[in-house]
Short mmCIF file of C-alpha atoms in Angstrom, two decimals:
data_model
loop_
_atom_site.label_atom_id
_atom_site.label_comp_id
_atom_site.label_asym_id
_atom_site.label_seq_id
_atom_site.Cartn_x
_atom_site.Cartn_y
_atom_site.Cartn_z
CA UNK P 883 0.00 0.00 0.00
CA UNK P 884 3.06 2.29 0.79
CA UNK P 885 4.24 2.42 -2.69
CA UNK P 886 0.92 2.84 -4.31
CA UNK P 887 -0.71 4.95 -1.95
CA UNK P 888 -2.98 7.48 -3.91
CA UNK P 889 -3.60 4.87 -7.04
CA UNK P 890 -4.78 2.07 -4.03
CA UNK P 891 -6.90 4.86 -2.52
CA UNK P 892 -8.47 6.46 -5.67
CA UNK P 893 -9.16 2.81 -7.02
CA UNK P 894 -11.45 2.12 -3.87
CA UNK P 895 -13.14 5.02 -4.12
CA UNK P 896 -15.95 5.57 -7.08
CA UNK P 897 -16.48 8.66 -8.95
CA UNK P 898 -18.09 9.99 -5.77
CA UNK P 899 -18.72 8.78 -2.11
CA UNK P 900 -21.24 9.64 -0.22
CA UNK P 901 -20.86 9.51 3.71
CA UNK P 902 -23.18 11.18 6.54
CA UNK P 903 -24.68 13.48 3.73
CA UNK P 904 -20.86 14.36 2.56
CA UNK P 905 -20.10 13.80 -1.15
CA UNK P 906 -16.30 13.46 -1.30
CA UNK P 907 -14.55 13.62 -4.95
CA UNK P 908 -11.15 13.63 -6.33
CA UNK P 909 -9.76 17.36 -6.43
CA UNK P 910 -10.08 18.91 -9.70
CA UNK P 911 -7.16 21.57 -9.97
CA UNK P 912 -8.70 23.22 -13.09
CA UNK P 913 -12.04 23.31 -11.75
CA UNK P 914 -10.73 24.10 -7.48
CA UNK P 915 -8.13 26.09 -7.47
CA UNK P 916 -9.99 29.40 -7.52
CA UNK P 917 -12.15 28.83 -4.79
CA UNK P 918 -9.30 26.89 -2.61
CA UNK P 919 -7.16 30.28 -3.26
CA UNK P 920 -10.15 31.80 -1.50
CA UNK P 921 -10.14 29.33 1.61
CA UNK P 922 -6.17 29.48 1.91
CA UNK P 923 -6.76 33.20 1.80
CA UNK P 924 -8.92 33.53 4.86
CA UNK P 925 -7.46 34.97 7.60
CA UNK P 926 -8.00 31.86 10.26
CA UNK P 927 -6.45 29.39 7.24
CA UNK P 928 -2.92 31.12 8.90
CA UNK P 929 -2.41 27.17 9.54
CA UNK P 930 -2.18 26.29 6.01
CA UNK P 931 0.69 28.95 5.77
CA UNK P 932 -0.37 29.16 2.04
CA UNK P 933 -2.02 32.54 1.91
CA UNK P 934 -0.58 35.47 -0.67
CA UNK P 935 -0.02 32.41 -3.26
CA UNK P 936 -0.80 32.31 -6.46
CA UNK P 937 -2.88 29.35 -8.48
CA UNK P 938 0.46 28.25 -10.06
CA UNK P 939 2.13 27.76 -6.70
CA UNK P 940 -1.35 26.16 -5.15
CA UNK P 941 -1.81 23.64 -8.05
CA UNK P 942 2.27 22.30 -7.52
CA UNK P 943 1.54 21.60 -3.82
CA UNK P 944 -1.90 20.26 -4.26
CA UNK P 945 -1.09 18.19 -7.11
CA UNK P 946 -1.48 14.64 -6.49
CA UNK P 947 1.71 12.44 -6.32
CA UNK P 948 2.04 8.88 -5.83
CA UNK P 949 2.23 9.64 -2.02
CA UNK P 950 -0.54 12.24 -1.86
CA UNK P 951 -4.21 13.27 -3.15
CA UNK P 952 -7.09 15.27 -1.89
CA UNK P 953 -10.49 15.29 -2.17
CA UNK P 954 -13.39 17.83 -1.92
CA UNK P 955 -15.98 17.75 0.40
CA UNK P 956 -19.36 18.65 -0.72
CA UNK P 957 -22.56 19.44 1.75
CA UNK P 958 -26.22 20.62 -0.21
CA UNK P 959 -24.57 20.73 -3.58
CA UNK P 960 -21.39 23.07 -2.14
CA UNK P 961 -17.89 22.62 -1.87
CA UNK P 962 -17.19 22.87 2.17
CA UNK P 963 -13.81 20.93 2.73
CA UNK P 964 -10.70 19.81 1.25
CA UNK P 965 -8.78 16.72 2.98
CA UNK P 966 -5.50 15.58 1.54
CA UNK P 967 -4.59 12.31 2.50
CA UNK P 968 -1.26 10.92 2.72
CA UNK P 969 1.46 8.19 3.34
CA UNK P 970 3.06 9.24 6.14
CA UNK P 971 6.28 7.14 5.19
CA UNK P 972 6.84 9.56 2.59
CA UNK P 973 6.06 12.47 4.79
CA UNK P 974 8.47 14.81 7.87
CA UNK P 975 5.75 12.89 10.15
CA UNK P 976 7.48 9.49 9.40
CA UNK P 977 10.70 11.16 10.80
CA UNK P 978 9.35 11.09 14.11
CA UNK P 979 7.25 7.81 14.93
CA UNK P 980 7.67 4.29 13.37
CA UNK P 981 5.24 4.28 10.47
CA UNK P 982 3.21 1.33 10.42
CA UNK P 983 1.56 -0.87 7.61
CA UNK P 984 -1.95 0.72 6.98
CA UNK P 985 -1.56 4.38 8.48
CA UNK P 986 -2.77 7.28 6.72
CA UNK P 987 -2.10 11.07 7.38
CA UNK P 988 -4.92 13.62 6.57
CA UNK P 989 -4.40 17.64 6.37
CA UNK P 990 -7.80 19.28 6.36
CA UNK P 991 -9.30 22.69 5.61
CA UNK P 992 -12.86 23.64 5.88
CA UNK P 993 -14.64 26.49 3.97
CA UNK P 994 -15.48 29.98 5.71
CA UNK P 995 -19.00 30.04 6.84
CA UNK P 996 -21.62 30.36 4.19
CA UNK P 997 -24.00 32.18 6.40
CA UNK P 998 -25.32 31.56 9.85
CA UNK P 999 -22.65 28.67 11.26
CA UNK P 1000 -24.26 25.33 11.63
CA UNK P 1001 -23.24 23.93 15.40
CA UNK P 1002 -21.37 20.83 14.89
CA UNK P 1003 -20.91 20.79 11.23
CA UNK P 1004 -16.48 20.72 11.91
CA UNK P 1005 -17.16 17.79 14.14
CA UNK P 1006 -19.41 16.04 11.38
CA UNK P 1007 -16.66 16.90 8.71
CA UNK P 1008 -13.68 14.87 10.87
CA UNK P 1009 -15.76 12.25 11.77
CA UNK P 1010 -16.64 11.63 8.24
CA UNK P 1011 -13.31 11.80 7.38
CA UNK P 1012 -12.06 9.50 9.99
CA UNK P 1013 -14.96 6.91 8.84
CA UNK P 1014 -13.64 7.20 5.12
CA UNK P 1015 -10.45 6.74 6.00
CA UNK P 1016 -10.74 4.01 8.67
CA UNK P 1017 -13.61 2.16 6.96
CA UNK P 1018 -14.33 2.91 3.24
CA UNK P 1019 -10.78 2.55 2.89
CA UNK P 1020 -9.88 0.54 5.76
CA UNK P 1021 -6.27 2.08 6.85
CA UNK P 1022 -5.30 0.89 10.32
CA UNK P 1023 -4.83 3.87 11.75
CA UNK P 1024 -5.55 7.77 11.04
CA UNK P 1025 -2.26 10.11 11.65
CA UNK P 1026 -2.67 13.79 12.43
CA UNK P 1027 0.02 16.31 13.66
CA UNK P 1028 -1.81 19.73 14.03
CA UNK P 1029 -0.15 22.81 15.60
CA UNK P 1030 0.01 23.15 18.93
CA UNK P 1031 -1.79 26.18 18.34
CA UNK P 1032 -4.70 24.92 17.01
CA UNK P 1033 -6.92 24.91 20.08
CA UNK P 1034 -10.50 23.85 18.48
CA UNK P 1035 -8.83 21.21 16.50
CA UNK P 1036 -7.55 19.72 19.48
CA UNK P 1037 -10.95 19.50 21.03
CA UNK P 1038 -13.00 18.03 17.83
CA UNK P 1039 -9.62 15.30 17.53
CA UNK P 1040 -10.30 14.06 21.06
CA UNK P 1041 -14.09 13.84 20.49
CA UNK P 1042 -13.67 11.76 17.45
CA UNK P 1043 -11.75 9.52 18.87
CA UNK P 1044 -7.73 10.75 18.27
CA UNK P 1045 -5.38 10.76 20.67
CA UNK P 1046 -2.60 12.43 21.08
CA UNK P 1047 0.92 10.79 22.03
CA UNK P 1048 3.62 13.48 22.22
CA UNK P 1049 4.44 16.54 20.94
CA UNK P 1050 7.12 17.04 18.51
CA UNK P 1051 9.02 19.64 16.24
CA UNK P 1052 8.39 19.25 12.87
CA UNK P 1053 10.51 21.79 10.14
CA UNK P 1054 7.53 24.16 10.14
CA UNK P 1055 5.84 23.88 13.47
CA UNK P 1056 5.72 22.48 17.04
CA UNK P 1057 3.01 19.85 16.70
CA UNK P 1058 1.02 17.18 18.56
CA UNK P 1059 1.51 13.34 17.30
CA UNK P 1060 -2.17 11.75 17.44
CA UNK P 1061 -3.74 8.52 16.04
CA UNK P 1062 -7.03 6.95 15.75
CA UNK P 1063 -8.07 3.21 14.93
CA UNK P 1064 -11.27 2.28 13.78
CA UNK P 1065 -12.10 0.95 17.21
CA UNK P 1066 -11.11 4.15 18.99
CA UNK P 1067 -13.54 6.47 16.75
CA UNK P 1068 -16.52 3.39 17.34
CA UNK P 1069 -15.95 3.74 21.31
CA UNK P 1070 -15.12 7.88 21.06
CA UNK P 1071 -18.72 7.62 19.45
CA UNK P 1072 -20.02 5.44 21.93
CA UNK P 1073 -19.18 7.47 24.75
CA UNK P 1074 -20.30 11.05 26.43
CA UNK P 1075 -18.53 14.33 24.69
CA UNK P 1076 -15.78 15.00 26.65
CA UNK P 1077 -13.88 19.07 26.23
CA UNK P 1078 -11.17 17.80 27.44
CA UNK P 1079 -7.45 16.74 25.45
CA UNK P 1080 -7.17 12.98 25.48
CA UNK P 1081 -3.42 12.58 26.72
CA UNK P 1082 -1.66 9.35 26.25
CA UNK P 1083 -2.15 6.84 29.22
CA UNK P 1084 1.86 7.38 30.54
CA UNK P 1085 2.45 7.74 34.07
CA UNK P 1086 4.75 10.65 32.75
CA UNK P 1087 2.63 12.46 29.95
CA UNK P 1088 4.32 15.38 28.21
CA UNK P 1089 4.11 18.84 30.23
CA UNK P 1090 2.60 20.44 27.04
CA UNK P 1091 0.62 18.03 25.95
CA UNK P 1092 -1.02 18.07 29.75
CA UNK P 1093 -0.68 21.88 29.89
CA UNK P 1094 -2.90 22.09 27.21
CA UNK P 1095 -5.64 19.59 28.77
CA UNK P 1096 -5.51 21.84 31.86
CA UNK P 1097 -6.85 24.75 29.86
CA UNK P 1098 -9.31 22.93 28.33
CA UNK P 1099 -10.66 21.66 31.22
CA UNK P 1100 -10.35 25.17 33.07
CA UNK P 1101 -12.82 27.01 30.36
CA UNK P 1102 -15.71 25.70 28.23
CA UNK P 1103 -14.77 27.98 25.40
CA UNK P 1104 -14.08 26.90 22.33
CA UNK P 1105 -12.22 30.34 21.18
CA UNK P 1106 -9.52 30.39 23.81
CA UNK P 1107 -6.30 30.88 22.32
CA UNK P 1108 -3.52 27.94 22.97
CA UNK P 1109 -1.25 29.47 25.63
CA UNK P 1110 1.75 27.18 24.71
CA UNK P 1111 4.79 29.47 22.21
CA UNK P 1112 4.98 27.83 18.84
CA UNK P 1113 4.96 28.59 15.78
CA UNK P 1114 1.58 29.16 13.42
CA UNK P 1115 1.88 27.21 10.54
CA UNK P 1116 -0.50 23.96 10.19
CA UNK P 1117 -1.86 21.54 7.65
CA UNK P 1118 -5.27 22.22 9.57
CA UNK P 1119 -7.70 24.34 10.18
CA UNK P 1120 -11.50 24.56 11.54
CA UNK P 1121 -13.86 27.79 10.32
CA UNK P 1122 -16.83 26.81 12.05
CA UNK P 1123 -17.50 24.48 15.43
#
């Protein structure tokens, strides 16, 4: 699967899937790039670290390689995500764990709101995307390293059923290392919503990674900035809870 990554992926998908009410499709460049210019552009897409770029510069990086494609997200006829899944053996990530057989990283970005927000729509996006990923097309495990930063992303990961198992430095952020199985995101749905950051089960978690559950469990607000110094530049991104 490592070595034929997007061409195994793209093969089990059909022209379009349809999960939860989502209709995910291949990324068209010609027909995208415009309006993902316009997401990258928005001022809380700082995470992407893409904004100012032209549509030469975002159809190289979003061009599919063997290693990487994305796909659009589509809710009522709309385009309201982007998710680029990956092979994290081919990836910085893979620098810093021992990639497995079967994982799969995912970078995400959602659309600004298109009118009055709709509670929980984020939440219904991930999960979606988790469910494609661990069950349409059944990788082992779901790999995400968002900025530290990223405070509501942290909050819809844990609820889905990611969990976080240390921080690291990647070349263009300080990140948390989180994964999900297919069995994790069945119990995370089985169970009561919890606000606060699922740290790994050491006796001797990581001071930021339990800094950072200490907020969350200090204020109910999904708005409050990360305390923790790092730098803002992130694969993901949330415009609407």
């Amino acid at each position: 699967m490592a070595s034929q990554f997007s061409s195994h992926c793209l093969t089990q998908l059909s022209a379009i899937t349809s999960i939860n009410g989502f209709q995910f499709r291949a990324l068209d460049l010609k027909q995208d790039l415009s309006t993902l210019q316009s997401w990258f552009n928005q001022e809380y897409a700082q995470f992407w670290g893409m904004q100012g770029l032209n549509l030469a510069a975002i159809e190289n990086l979003m061009a599919a390689t063997q290693h990487k494609f994305a796909l659009i997200g589509e809710w009522q006829g709309k385009a309201l995500f982007m998710v680029e899944l990956y092979d994290p053996a081919h990836d910085e990530i893979g620098h810093h764990y021992p990639v497995a057989p079967g994982d799969c990283g995912m970078h995400l970005i959602i659309a600004p709101p298109d009118g009055s927000p709709i509670s929980g729509l984020s939440f219904k996006v991930i999960d979606a995307i988790a469910q494609l990923v661990l069950e349409k097309l059944a990788f082992n495990r779901l790999v995400v390293e968002p900025d530290q930063l990223n405070s509501k992303i942290h909050r819809l990961n844990s609820r889905v059923g990611i969990r976080y198992e240390k921080a690291i430095q990647l070349s263009t952020k300080a990140a948390f290392l989180g994964f999900c199985t297919a069995a994790e995101r069945q119990l995370a749905s089985n169970t009561p919503s919890s606000m606060a950051l699922a740290l790994p089960s050491s006796t001797q978690p990581n001071p930021a990674l339990t800094t950072l559950a200490k907020q969350d469990l200090a204020s109910p607000s999904l708005t409050k900035p990360s305390s923790l110094a790092a730098p803002v530049t992130s694969p993901m991104t949330l415009s609407t809870l």
